[in-house]
Coordinates of C-alpha atoms in Angstrom, one line a residue:
Chain A
M1 CA 31.4 -2.3 11.9
S2 CA 31.6 -0.6 15.3
E3 CA 30.6 2.7 13.8
N4 CA 27.5 1.2 12.3
N5 CA 26.5 -0.2 15.6
L6 CA 26.9 3.0 17.5
P7 CA 23.5 4.5 16.9
Y8 CA 21.9 1.3 17.9
Q9 CA 23.6 1.2 21.2
R10 CA 22.9 4.8 21.8
L11 CA 19.2 4.2 21.1
D12 CA 19.0 1.4 23.5
E13 CA 20.3 3.6 26.2
L14 CA 17.9 6.4 25.3
K15 CA 15.1 4.0 25.2
R16 CA 15.8 2.8 28.8
R17 CA 16.1 6.4 30.0
I18 CA 12.6 7.2 28.6
A19 CA 11.0 4.0 30.0
V20 CA 12.5 4.3 33.4
Y21 CA 12.9 8.0 34.1
E22 CA 10.5 9.5 31.6
D23 CA 13.5 11.5 30.5
E24 CA 12.5 14.2 28.1
A25 CA 16.1 14.9 27.1
A26 CA 16.5 11.4 25.9
Y27 CA 13.2 11.6 24.0
K28 CA 14.4 14.8 22.3
E29 CA 17.6 13.2 21.3
I30 CA 15.8 10.4 19.5
F31 CA 13.6 13.0 17.9
M32 CA 16.6 15.0 16.7
M33 CA 18.4 11.9 15.6
L34 CA 15.6 10.4 13.5
F35 CA 13.1 13.1 12.5
S36 CA 14.8 14.0 9.2
S37 CA 15.3 10.4 8.0
L38 CA 11.7 9.4 9.0
T39 CA 10.3 12.5 7.3
R40 CA 12.1 11.9 4.1
F41 CA 10.9 8.3 4.1
A42 CA 7.3 9.4 4.7
T43 CA 7.6 12.0 2.0
S44 CA 8.5 9.3 -0.5
I45 CA 5.1 7.7 0.3
V46 CA 2.8 10.7 0.6
H47 CA 4.6 13.1 -1.7
S48 CA 4.1 16.0 0.7
R49 CA 6.7 17.2 3.1
E50 CA 4.2 18.9 5.3
T51 CA 2.0 15.8 5.6
A52 CA 5.1 13.7 6.2
E53 CA 6.2 15.9 9.1
E54 CA 2.8 15.6 10.6
I55 CA 2.9 11.8 10.3
V56 CA 6.3 11.5 11.9
S57 CA 5.3 13.9 14.7
D58 CA 2.2 11.8 15.4
V59 CA 4.3 8.7 15.6
F60 CA 6.6 10.4 18.1
V61 CA 3.6 11.4 20.2
Q62 CA 2.6 7.8 20.3
L63 CA 6.1 6.8 21.3
W64 CA 5.9 9.1 24.3
N65 CA 2.4 7.8 25.2
K66 CA 3.7 4.3 25.2
R67 CA 6.9 5.1 26.9
S68 CA 6.4 2.6 29.7
Q69 CA 6.4 -0.2 27.1
I70 CA 9.1 0.9 24.8
E71 CA 11.7 -1.3 26.3
Q72 CA 9.9 -4.2 24.8
I73 CA 10.6 -2.8 21.3
Q74 CA 13.7 -4.6 20.1
D75 CA 14.9 -2.2 17.5
L76 CA 13.4 1.2 18.1
R77 CA 14.6 2.6 14.8
V78 CA 13.1 -0.1 12.7
Y79 CA 9.9 0.2 14.8
L80 CA 9.6 3.9 14.1
F81 CA 10.3 3.4 10.4
I82 CA 7.5 0.8 10.1
A83 CA 5.1 2.9 12.2
V84 CA 5.8 5.8 9.9
K85 CA 5.3 3.7 6.9
N86 CA 2.0 2.3 8.2
N87 CA 0.7 5.7 9.1
A88 CA 1.8 7.2 5.8
V89 CA 0.0 4.5 3.9
R90 CA -3.1 5.0 6.0
K91 CA -2.9 8.8 5.5
A92 CA -2.6 8.4 1.8
K93 CA -5.7 6.3 1.8
Q94 CA -7.7 8.5 4.1
Q95 CA -6.9 12.0 3.0
L96 CA -5.1 12.0 -0.3
K97 CA -6.6 10.9 -3.5
F98 CA -3.7 8.7 -4.3
S99 CA -1.3 6.4 -2.7
P100 CA 1.6 5.1 -4.6
L101 CA 2.3 1.9 -2.8
L102 CA 4.6 0.2 -5.2
L103 CA 8.2 0.6 -4.5
D104 CA 8.8 1.6 -8.1
E105 CA 6.4 4.5 -7.7
L106 CA 7.9 6.0 -4.6
N107 CA 9.3 9.4 -4.8
V108 CA 12.6 9.0 -3.0
E109 CA 14.3 12.2 -1.9
M110 CA 18.0 11.9 -1.0
D111 CA 19.6 14.0 1.6
S112 CA 22.3 16.1 0.1
F113 CA 25.6 14.8 1.4
D114 CA 28.7 16.6 2.1
L115 CA 31.1 15.4 -0.5
N116 CA 34.0 17.7 -0.6
P117 CA 35.2 18.4 -4.2
E118 CA 38.4 19.9 -2.8
D119 CA 39.3 16.5 -1.7
R120 CA 42.1 15.1 -3.7
L121 CA 40.2 12.1 -4.8
L122 CA 37.3 13.9 -6.5
S123 CA 36.9 16.6 -9.0
A124 CA 33.9 18.8 -8.9
E125 CA 32.8 17.1 -12.1
A126 CA 33.1 13.7 -10.5
V127 CA 30.9 14.8 -7.5
K128 CA 28.4 16.1 -9.9
S129 CA 28.3 12.9 -11.9
I130 CA 28.0 10.9 -8.7
E131 CA 25.0 13.0 -7.6
Q132 CA 23.5 12.5 -11.0
S133 CA 24.0 8.8 -11.0
I134 CA 22.2 8.5 -7.7
E135 CA 19.4 10.7 -8.9
Q136 CA 19.0 8.4 -11.9
L137 CA 18.8 5.2 -9.9
P138 CA 15.4 3.5 -10.2
P139 CA 13.2 4.5 -7.1
R140 CA 13.5 1.1 -5.5
A141 CA 17.3 1.0 -5.7
R142 CA 17.5 4.6 -4.6
L143 CA 15.3 3.9 -1.6
I144 CA 17.4 0.9 -0.6
F145 CA 20.6 2.8 -1.1
K146 CA 19.2 5.6 1.0
L147 CA 18.1 3.4 3.9
A148 CA 21.4 1.6 3.9
K149 CA 23.6 4.6 3.6
E150 CA 21.9 7.5 5.3
D151 CA 19.9 5.5 7.8
K152 CA 22.5 2.8 8.3
M153 CA 19.9 0.1 8.2
K154 CA 20.7 -3.5 8.2
Y155 CA 19.7 -5.6 5.2
K156 CA 17.2 -7.6 7.1
D157 CA 15.6 -4.4 8.5
I158 CA 15.3 -2.9 5.1
A159 CA 13.8 -6.1 3.8
S160 CA 11.2 -6.2 6.5
L161 CA 10.4 -2.6 6.2
L162 CA 9.8 -2.8 2.5
Q163 CA 8.4 -6.3 2.5
I164 CA 11.0 -7.6 0.1
S165 CA 13.7 -10.3 0.5
V166 CA 17.2 -9.8 1.9
K167 CA 18.4 -11.1 -1.4
T168 CA 16.7 -8.3 -3.2
V169 CA 18.3 -5.7 -0.9
D170 CA 21.7 -7.3 -1.5
H171 CA 21.2 -7.3 -5.2
Q172 CA 19.7 -3.8 -5.5
L173 CA 22.5 -2.3 -3.5
A174 CA 25.1 -4.0 -5.6
I175 CA 23.4 -2.6 -8.7
A176 CA 23.3 0.9 -7.2
L177 CA 27.0 0.9 -6.3
K178 CA 27.9 -0.5 -9.7
K179 CA 26.1 2.4 -11.4
I180 CA 27.6 5.0 -9.2
A181 CA 31.0 3.6 -9.7
T182 CA 30.5 3.5 -13.5
A183 CA 29.7 7.2 -13.3
I184 CA 32.9 7.9 -11.4
G185 CA 34.8 5.8 -14.0
S186 CA 33.4 7.7 -16.9
T187 CA 34.5 11.1 -15.6
I188 CA 38.0 9.7 -15.1
R189 CA 38.2 8.3 -18.6
K190 CA 37.0 11.6 -20.1
K191 CA 39.8 13.4 -18.3
S192 CA 42.5 11.2 -19.5
Chain B
M1 CA 34.4 -15.2 -10.7
N2 CA 31.7 -13.0 -12.2
K3 CA 32.2 -9.3 -12.0
D4 CA 28.9 -8.6 -10.3
K5 CA 30.0 -10.6 -7.3
I6 CA 32.5 -7.8 -6.4
W7 CA 29.7 -5.3 -6.2
H8 CA 27.8 -7.4 -3.8
L9 CA 30.9 -7.7 -1.7
I10 CA 31.6 -4.0 -1.8
A11 CA 28.0 -3.3 -0.7
R12 CA 28.3 -5.7 2.1
K13 CA 31.5 -4.2 3.2
L14 CA 30.1 -0.7 3.3
T15 CA 27.0 -1.7 5.2
G16 CA 28.9 -3.9 7.6
E17 CA 27.1 -7.0 6.4
A18 CA 30.2 -8.7 5.2
S19 CA 31.7 -11.7 7.0
A20 CA 35.4 -12.1 7.5
E21 CA 35.6 -14.5 4.6
E22 CA 33.8 -12.1 2.3
L23 CA 36.1 -9.2 3.3
H24 CA 39.0 -11.5 2.5
E25 CA 37.5 -12.5 -0.8
L26 CA 37.0 -8.8 -1.7
G27 CA 40.6 -8.0 -0.9
Q28 CA 41.7 -10.7 -3.2
L29 CA 39.4 -9.6 -6.0
L30 CA 40.5 -6.0 -5.8
Q31 CA 44.1 -7.1 -6.2
N32 CA 43.2 -8.7 -9.5
H33 CA 41.1 -5.8 -10.5
Y34 CA 43.3 -3.0 -9.3
H35 CA 41.6 -0.5 -11.6
M36 CA 38.5 -0.8 -9.4
Q37 CA 40.4 0.2 -6.3
Y38 CA 39.9 3.8 -7.0
D39 CA 36.2 3.3 -7.5
V40 CA 36.0 1.5 -4.2
Q41 CA 37.9 4.3 -2.4
V42 CA 35.5 6.9 -3.8
L43 CA 32.5 4.8 -2.8
E44 CA 33.8 4.5 0.7
Q45 CA 34.3 8.2 0.9
L46 CA 30.8 8.7 -0.4
W47 CA 29.4 6.2 2.1
M48 CA 31.1 8.0 5.0
A49 CA 30.0 11.4 3.9
E50 CA 27.8 12.7 6.6
C51 CA 24.3 14.0 5.8
E52 CA 23.8 17.7 6.5
H53 CA 22.1 18.2 9.8
D54 CA 20.2 21.4 10.2
E55 CA 20.2 21.7 13.9
E56 CA 18.3 24.9 14.0
Y57 CA 15.5 23.6 11.9
L58 CA 15.3 20.4 14.0
E59 CA 15.2 22.5 17.2
A60 CA 12.3 24.5 15.9
T61 CA 10.5 21.4 14.7
Y62 CA 10.9 19.8 18.1
L63 CA 9.4 22.8 19.9
L64 CA 6.5 22.7 17.5
H65 CA 6.1 19.0 18.1
K66 CA 6.2 19.5 21.9
S67 CA 3.6 22.2 21.8
K68 CA 1.3 19.9 19.8
M69 CA 1.7 17.3 22.5
Q70 CA 0.9 19.7 25.2
K71 CA -2.2 20.8 23.4
Q72 CA -3.2 17.2 23.2
G73 CA -2.8 17.0 27.0
V74 CA 0.4 15.0 26.8
S75 CA 3.0 16.6 29.0
F76 CA 6.5 16.0 30.2
A77 CA 7.1 15.7 33.9
S78 CA 10.4 17.5 33.6
A79 CA 11.1 20.7 35.4
D80 CA 11.9 23.0 32.5
E81 CA 8.2 23.2 31.5
T82 CA 7.8 27.0 31.9
N83 CA 11.0 27.6 30.2
T84 CA 10.0 25.8 27.0
Q85 CA 6.5 27.2 27.2
T86 CA 7.7 30.7 26.6
G87 CA 10.4 29.6 24.3
L88 CA 8.1 27.9 21.9
R89 CA 5.3 30.4 21.8
K90 CA 6.7 32.1 18.7
Y91 CA 6.7 28.9 16.8
I92 CA 3.2 28.0 17.5
H93 CA 0.7 28.2 14.7
G94 CA -1.9 25.9 13.4
T95 CA -4.6 24.2 15.4
P96 CA -4.4 21.1 17.5
R97 CA -5.2 18.0 15.8
K98 CA -6.9 14.9 17.0
L99 CA -4.6 12.3 18.3
A100 CA -3.5 10.2 15.5
I101 CA -4.3 6.6 15.4
L102 CA -1.7 4.4 17.0
A103 CA 1.0 3.4 14.7
S104 CA 2.1 -0.1 15.3
L105 CA 3.4 -3.1 13.7
A106 CA -0.1 -4.3 13.4
L107 CA -1.7 -5.0 10.1
V108 CA -2.6 -1.9 8.2
I109 CA -4.7 -2.3 5.3
V110 CA -4.4 -1.2 1.9
T111 CA -5.3 1.2 -0.8
S112 CA -3.7 2.2 -3.9
I113 CA -3.6 4.7 -6.6
F114 CA -6.7 4.9 -8.8
F115 CA -5.8 3.1 -11.8
F116 CA -7.5 3.3 -15.1
G117 CA -5.2 1.1 -17.1
N118 CA -5.9 -1.6 -19.5
R119 CA -6.9 -5.1 -18.5
P120 CA -3.9 -7.4 -18.3
R121 CA -3.8 -11.0 -19.3
K122 CA -6.4 -10.4 -22.0
L123 CA -7.2 -13.8 -23.4
D124 CA -8.5 -12.4 -26.5
G125 CA -9.2 -9.0 -28.0
S126 CA -12.6 -8.7 -26.4
A127 CA -13.8 -5.8 -24.5
V128 CA -12.7 -4.3 -21.3
A129 CA -14.7 -1.9 -19.2
G130 CA -13.9 1.7 -19.7
K131 CA -12.7 1.1 -23.2
A132 CA -15.3 -1.5 -23.9
Q133 CA -16.5 -2.3 -27.3
V134 CA -20.3 -2.1 -27.7
Q135 CA -22.0 -5.2 -28.7
Q136 CA -25.2 -5.0 -30.6
P137 CA -27.3 -7.9 -29.4
V138 CA -30.0 -9.3 -31.6
S139 CA -31.1 -11.7 -29.0
G140 CA -29.6 -14.4 -27.0
I141 CA -26.7 -14.5 -24.6
A142 CA -23.8 -12.3 -23.7
E143 CA -21.1 -14.1 -21.8
T144 CA -17.7 -13.1 -20.4
R145 CA -14.8 -15.3 -19.6
K146 CA -12.6 -14.7 -16.6
A147 CA -10.3 -11.7 -16.9
N148 CA -12.7 -10.2 -19.4
K149 CA -15.5 -7.6 -19.1
T150 CA -17.8 -6.3 -21.6
K151 CA -20.3 -3.6 -22.1
L152 CA -23.5 -4.0 -24.1
V153 CA -26.4 -1.9 -25.1
L154 CA -29.7 -3.7 -25.1
P155 CA -32.3 -3.1 -27.8
D156 CA -34.3 -0.9 -25.4
G157 CA -31.3 1.4 -25.0
S158 CA -30.3 0.2 -21.5
T159 CA -26.6 -0.3 -20.9
V160 CA -25.2 -3.3 -19.2
W161 CA -21.6 -3.8 -18.0
L162 CA -20.9 -7.4 -17.6
N163 CA -18.2 -8.4 -15.2
S164 CA -15.8 -11.3 -15.7
G165 CA -17.2 -14.8 -15.7
S166 CA -20.8 -13.7 -16.1
K167 CA -23.7 -14.5 -18.3
L168 CA -26.6 -12.4 -19.3
S169 CA -29.4 -13.7 -21.4
Y170 CA -32.2 -11.7 -22.8
V171 CA -33.9 -13.9 -25.3
D172 CA -37.4 -13.2 -24.3
M173 CA -36.8 -9.6 -23.5
F174 CA -39.2 -8.1 -25.9
K175 CA -41.8 -10.8 -26.3
S176 CA -43.8 -9.5 -23.5
A177 CA -45.7 -6.2 -24.0
D178 CA -45.6 -5.2 -20.4
K179 CA -42.1 -6.0 -19.2
R180 CA -38.5 -6.3 -20.1
E181 CA -36.8 -9.4 -18.8
V182 CA -33.2 -10.6 -18.6
T183 CA -31.5 -13.4 -16.7
L184 CA -28.2 -13.0 -15.0
S185 CA -25.6 -15.3 -13.6
G186 CA -22.6 -13.5 -12.3
E187 CA -22.2 -9.7 -11.9
A188 CA -23.5 -6.8 -14.0
Y189 CA -24.0 -3.1 -13.6
F190 CA -27.2 -1.8 -15.2
D191 CA -28.1 1.6 -16.4
V192 CA -31.8 1.0 -17.3
V193 CA -33.7 3.3 -19.6
H194 CA -36.8 4.6 -18.0
N195 CA -40.0 3.1 -19.2
K196 CA -43.0 3.2 -16.8
K197 CA -45.1 0.9 -18.9
K198 CA -42.5 -1.8 -19.2
P199 CA -40.7 -2.5 -16.0
F200 CA -37.2 -4.1 -16.3
I201 CA -36.8 -7.4 -14.5
I202 CA -33.5 -9.2 -13.8
H203 CA -33.9 -12.8 -12.8
T204 CA -31.1 -14.5 -10.9
S205 CA -31.2 -17.9 -9.2
S206 CA -32.3 -16.5 -5.9
I207 CA -33.8 -13.0 -6.4
D208 CA -35.6 -11.0 -9.0
V209 CA -34.9 -7.3 -9.3
K210 CA -37.6 -5.1 -10.6
V211 CA -36.9 -1.6 -11.9
L212 CA -38.4 1.2 -13.8
G213 CA -35.3 3.1 -14.7
T214 CA -32.2 3.4 -12.6
E215 CA -28.5 2.5 -12.1
F216 CA -27.6 -0.4 -10.0
N217 CA -25.3 -3.4 -9.6
V218 CA -26.3 -7.0 -9.3
K219 CA -23.8 -9.6 -8.1
A220 CA -25.1 -13.1 -8.4
Y221 CA -22.3 -15.6 -9.0
P222 CA -23.5 -19.1 -8.5
E223 CA -20.4 -20.0 -6.5
D224 CA -20.7 -17.0 -4.1
K225 CA -22.3 -17.3 -0.8
T226 CA -24.3 -14.1 -1.1
V227 CA -26.2 -12.3 -3.8
E228 CA -25.9 -8.5 -3.7
T229 CA -28.0 -5.8 -5.2
S230 CA -26.5 -2.3 -4.9
L231 CA -28.5 0.7 -5.9
I232 CA -26.7 3.8 -7.2
R233 CA -29.7 5.9 -8.2
G234 CA -33.5 5.5 -8.8
S235 CA -35.3 2.7 -7.1
V236 CA -35.5 -1.0 -7.4
R237 CA -37.6 -3.7 -5.8
V238 CA -35.9 -7.0 -4.9
V239 CA -38.1 -10.1 -4.7
L240 CA -36.9 -13.3 -3.1
K241 CA -37.4 -16.3 -5.3
N242 CA -38.1 -18.7 -2.5
D243 CA -40.4 -16.4 -0.7
P244 CA -42.2 -14.1 -3.2
S245 CA -44.2 -12.5 -0.5
K246 CA -41.0 -10.9 0.7
S247 CA -39.9 -7.9 -1.3
Y248 CA -37.6 -5.1 -0.5
L249 CA -37.6 -1.6 -1.9
L250 CA -34.1 -0.2 -2.0
K251 CA -33.3 3.5 -1.8
P252 CA -30.2 5.0 -3.5
N253 CA -26.9 4.1 -1.8
Q254 CA -28.4 1.0 -0.2
K255 CA -27.5 -2.6 -1.0
L256 CA -29.3 -5.7 -0.2
V257 CA -27.3 -8.8 0.7
L258 CA -29.0 -12.1 0.5
F259 CA -27.2 -15.1 2.2
K260 CA -27.9 -18.2 0.3
P261 CA -29.5 -20.9 2.4
G262 CA -27.2 -23.2 4.4
E263 CA -24.1 -21.1 3.7
V264 CA -21.8 -20.3 6.6
V265 CA -20.4 -17.0 5.6
N266 CA -17.0 -16.0 6.8
T267 CA -17.2 -12.4 7.3
T268 CA -15.5 -9.9 9.5
N269 CA -18.3 -7.5 9.2
E270 CA -19.9 -7.4 12.7
K271 CA -23.3 -6.4 11.5
L272 CA -23.5 -9.3 9.1
R273 CA -22.2 -11.8 11.6
A274 CA -24.8 -10.7 14.2
K275 CA -27.5 -11.1 11.6
K276 CA -26.3 -14.5 10.6
S277 CA -26.4 -15.9 14.0
F278 CA -30.1 -16.1 13.7
E279 CA -30.7 -19.4 12.0
G280 CA -33.0 -19.4 9.0
I281 CA -34.8 -16.1 8.6
P282 CA -34.0 -13.4 7.9
K283 CA -31.1 -14.0 5.6
V284 CA -31.3 -10.6 4.1
V285 CA -29.4 -7.6 5.2
V286 CA -29.9 -4.1 3.8
E287 CA -26.8 -2.0 4.2
K288 CA -25.4 1.3 3.0
L289 CA -23.1 1.3 0.0
N290 CA -19.4 1.9 0.7
Y291 CA -17.9 4.8 -1.0
I292 CA -14.3 4.9 -1.9
N293 CA -12.6 7.7 0.0
G294 CA -13.0 11.1 -1.5
S295 CA -14.8 9.9 -4.5
S296 CA -18.3 9.3 -5.8
T297 CA -17.6 5.7 -6.8
A298 CA -19.2 3.0 -4.7
T299 CA -16.9 0.1 -3.9
E300 CA -19.7 -2.2 -5.1
A301 CA -19.7 -0.6 -8.6
A302 CA -16.0 0.2 -8.8
W303 CA -15.3 -2.6 -11.2
V304 CA -17.2 -0.8 -13.9
S305 CA -14.5 1.9 -13.7
N306 CA -11.9 -0.8 -13.7
L307 CA -11.1 -0.3 -10.0
L308 CA -10.2 -3.3 -7.9
S309 CA -11.7 -2.2 -4.6
F310 CA -12.7 -3.8 -1.4
H311 CA -14.6 -3.0 1.7
D312 CA -14.3 -5.1 4.9
E313 CA -13.8 -8.2 2.8
S314 CA -11.9 -11.3 3.8
F315 CA -8.7 -12.3 2.0
K316 CA -10.7 -15.2 0.7
E317 CA -13.4 -13.0 -0.8
V318 CA -10.7 -10.7 -2.2
A319 CA -9.0 -13.8 -3.7
V320 CA -12.3 -14.8 -5.4
K321 CA -12.6 -11.4 -6.9
M322 CA -9.0 -11.5 -8.2
E323 CA -9.5 -15.0 -9.5
R324 CA -12.2 -13.7 -11.8
W325 CA -10.4 -10.5 -12.6
Y326 CA -7.1 -12.1 -13.7
D327 CA -8.3 -15.6 -14.5
V328 CA -5.9 -17.1 -11.9
E329 CA -6.4 -19.5 -9.0
F330 CA -5.5 -18.7 -5.4
E331 CA -4.3 -21.2 -2.9
F332 CA -4.1 -20.4 0.8
K333 CA -1.4 -22.5 2.4
N334 CA -2.1 -20.7 5.6
K335 CA -5.8 -21.0 6.2
R336 CA -5.7 -18.4 9.0
L337 CA -5.0 -15.7 6.4
E338 CA -8.3 -16.4 4.6
L339 CA -10.1 -14.5 7.3
E340 CA -7.9 -11.5 7.4
Q341 CA -9.7 -8.3 6.4
L342 CA -9.1 -6.0 3.6
T343 CA -10.4 -2.5 2.8
G344 CA -9.1 -0.3 0.1
M345 CA -8.0 -0.5 -3.5
L346 CA -5.3 -2.2 -5.4
P347 CA -3.8 -1.2 -8.7
S348 CA -5.7 -3.2 -11.2
E349 CA -3.6 -3.2 -14.3
S350 CA -1.6 -6.3 -13.6
L351 CA -1.8 -9.2 -11.2
E352 CA 1.9 -8.6 -10.3
K353 CA 1.3 -5.0 -9.4
A354 CA -1.8 -5.8 -7.4
M355 CA -0.1 -8.5 -5.4
A356 CA 3.0 -6.3 -4.8
A357 CA 0.8 -3.5 -3.5
W358 CA -1.3 -5.8 -1.4
K359 CA 1.8 -7.2 0.3
F360 CA 3.5 -3.8 0.7
T361 CA 0.5 -2.5 2.7
T362 CA -0.3 -5.7 4.5
P363 CA 2.6 -7.1 6.3
G364 CA 2.3 -10.7 7.5
F365 CA 1.7 -12.7 4.4
N366 CA 3.8 -14.0 1.6
Y367 CA 2.9 -15.0 -1.9
R368 CA 4.3 -16.4 -5.1
I369 CA 2.9 -16.5 -8.5
E370 CA 3.4 -19.7 -10.4
N371 CA 1.9 -19.7 -13.9
D372 CA -1.8 -19.1 -13.3
K373 CA -1.7 -19.8 -9.6
V374 CA -1.1 -17.5 -6.7
I375 CA 0.0 -19.2 -3.6
I376 CA -0.5 -17.3 -0.3
F377 CA 1.5 -18.5 2.7

């Protein structure tokens, strides 16, 4: 619990430093903290990493320009995600000839995670099958899994970002975990 | 206890969403399903695994970002300005871009992938645009139900795409030696074969459109507040029924919008609103056609290509279009939403997809589909 709350508290402090002291170091810290997640999220909408980076960078410019008001933003992280989503959707409309707006059509890229196969719990084979099972999740479940795990987002924030219900988030995440666990289970069974 | 419940509990535990009772319940469940304990351990390990952080890449990206800001005239008050200036020079490439439009929680409107799918909710096997069957009319009436479109070739060779819920009659078309006449209620796109000696005339309840040979769209649904004539190429003359002395010659890429008398039109379009504030005359506005971004398809004629597209239209107007398109009924529980504005395109191959895309791109409204009814709230 406390671990999950840490980034939130940190962001609140950084937010205040920016608003009150125009502290560039605090701004940079937020940038470093969130740039990758936001870019991956935008990439899932615009299907281009370059465009996604530009979108995220633009959103950060706006953040600085509005620094005097940012204390009014309740949850800065969710705010940035929604801003990135809105800009990505607009970009897709203005400059690209497509815009896959349905969750099922998003192209969700997962960050590679540092699962150590040396660990006594997991064989290299198991790690591989976990990665595969995540890869094979439907886009919507994968996106929700990603936002919950990598971006440590709360159910209600995922729901408002994706315009779906909390119940759907709860359900999709349960399905995702079940599928991943099934993949783990099957490698074990094969072994024995 | 169903087995899926445990996955919900595990998910809630990992995300920190679980209550004390739920954690307790999970503990109990795992004791009964001890074979799952291993899975849960692995999942926990997976969950805690940190993502790789490429510090170097992020540093370089940040410098690039900062240089962009400085080029835009945004600067930091901090003292290490000179220091970073030199430091980032080697990273700078590309040209400064215009300030991006403010990203905010505000409503951002739509668009979606161009979809050339089949019509959903087909009531029967009749034609759909794009894959339309060609009717060979002898004489009489072509009519489409809601959620149906059709394409027909008239005896003179002219092609007509008839949108949902429309009616075209051409009984007297060839009786006259000096003109070709049809009567339209609803919406149709015409590609008229050129014939100087026999002008083609479309009668609607409030306007007549006279053409020699050209491509254009006429939207004249009896229940709509406006009648629109959109010209793609060629030229047409629009004559007002109630004032035949008034006629308008349209150039390509223009559209004529006629407001029916006595109608209060809810529009968010500034130009139209200004025009309307004059009581009585003129109730006609000539505007440019709206082209879908990066394409040669005008929004006004997009339906012919099976595209569900909007330009500066209120939710209410969009709903009316969708009602015809899918043969459903819209109900606005929240009347304020009726005036919200929409520009863009929705996937057209199913009502469900269109609504999902609409909602995804337009925060601030909810909907549910009940049988043939869409409730907006």
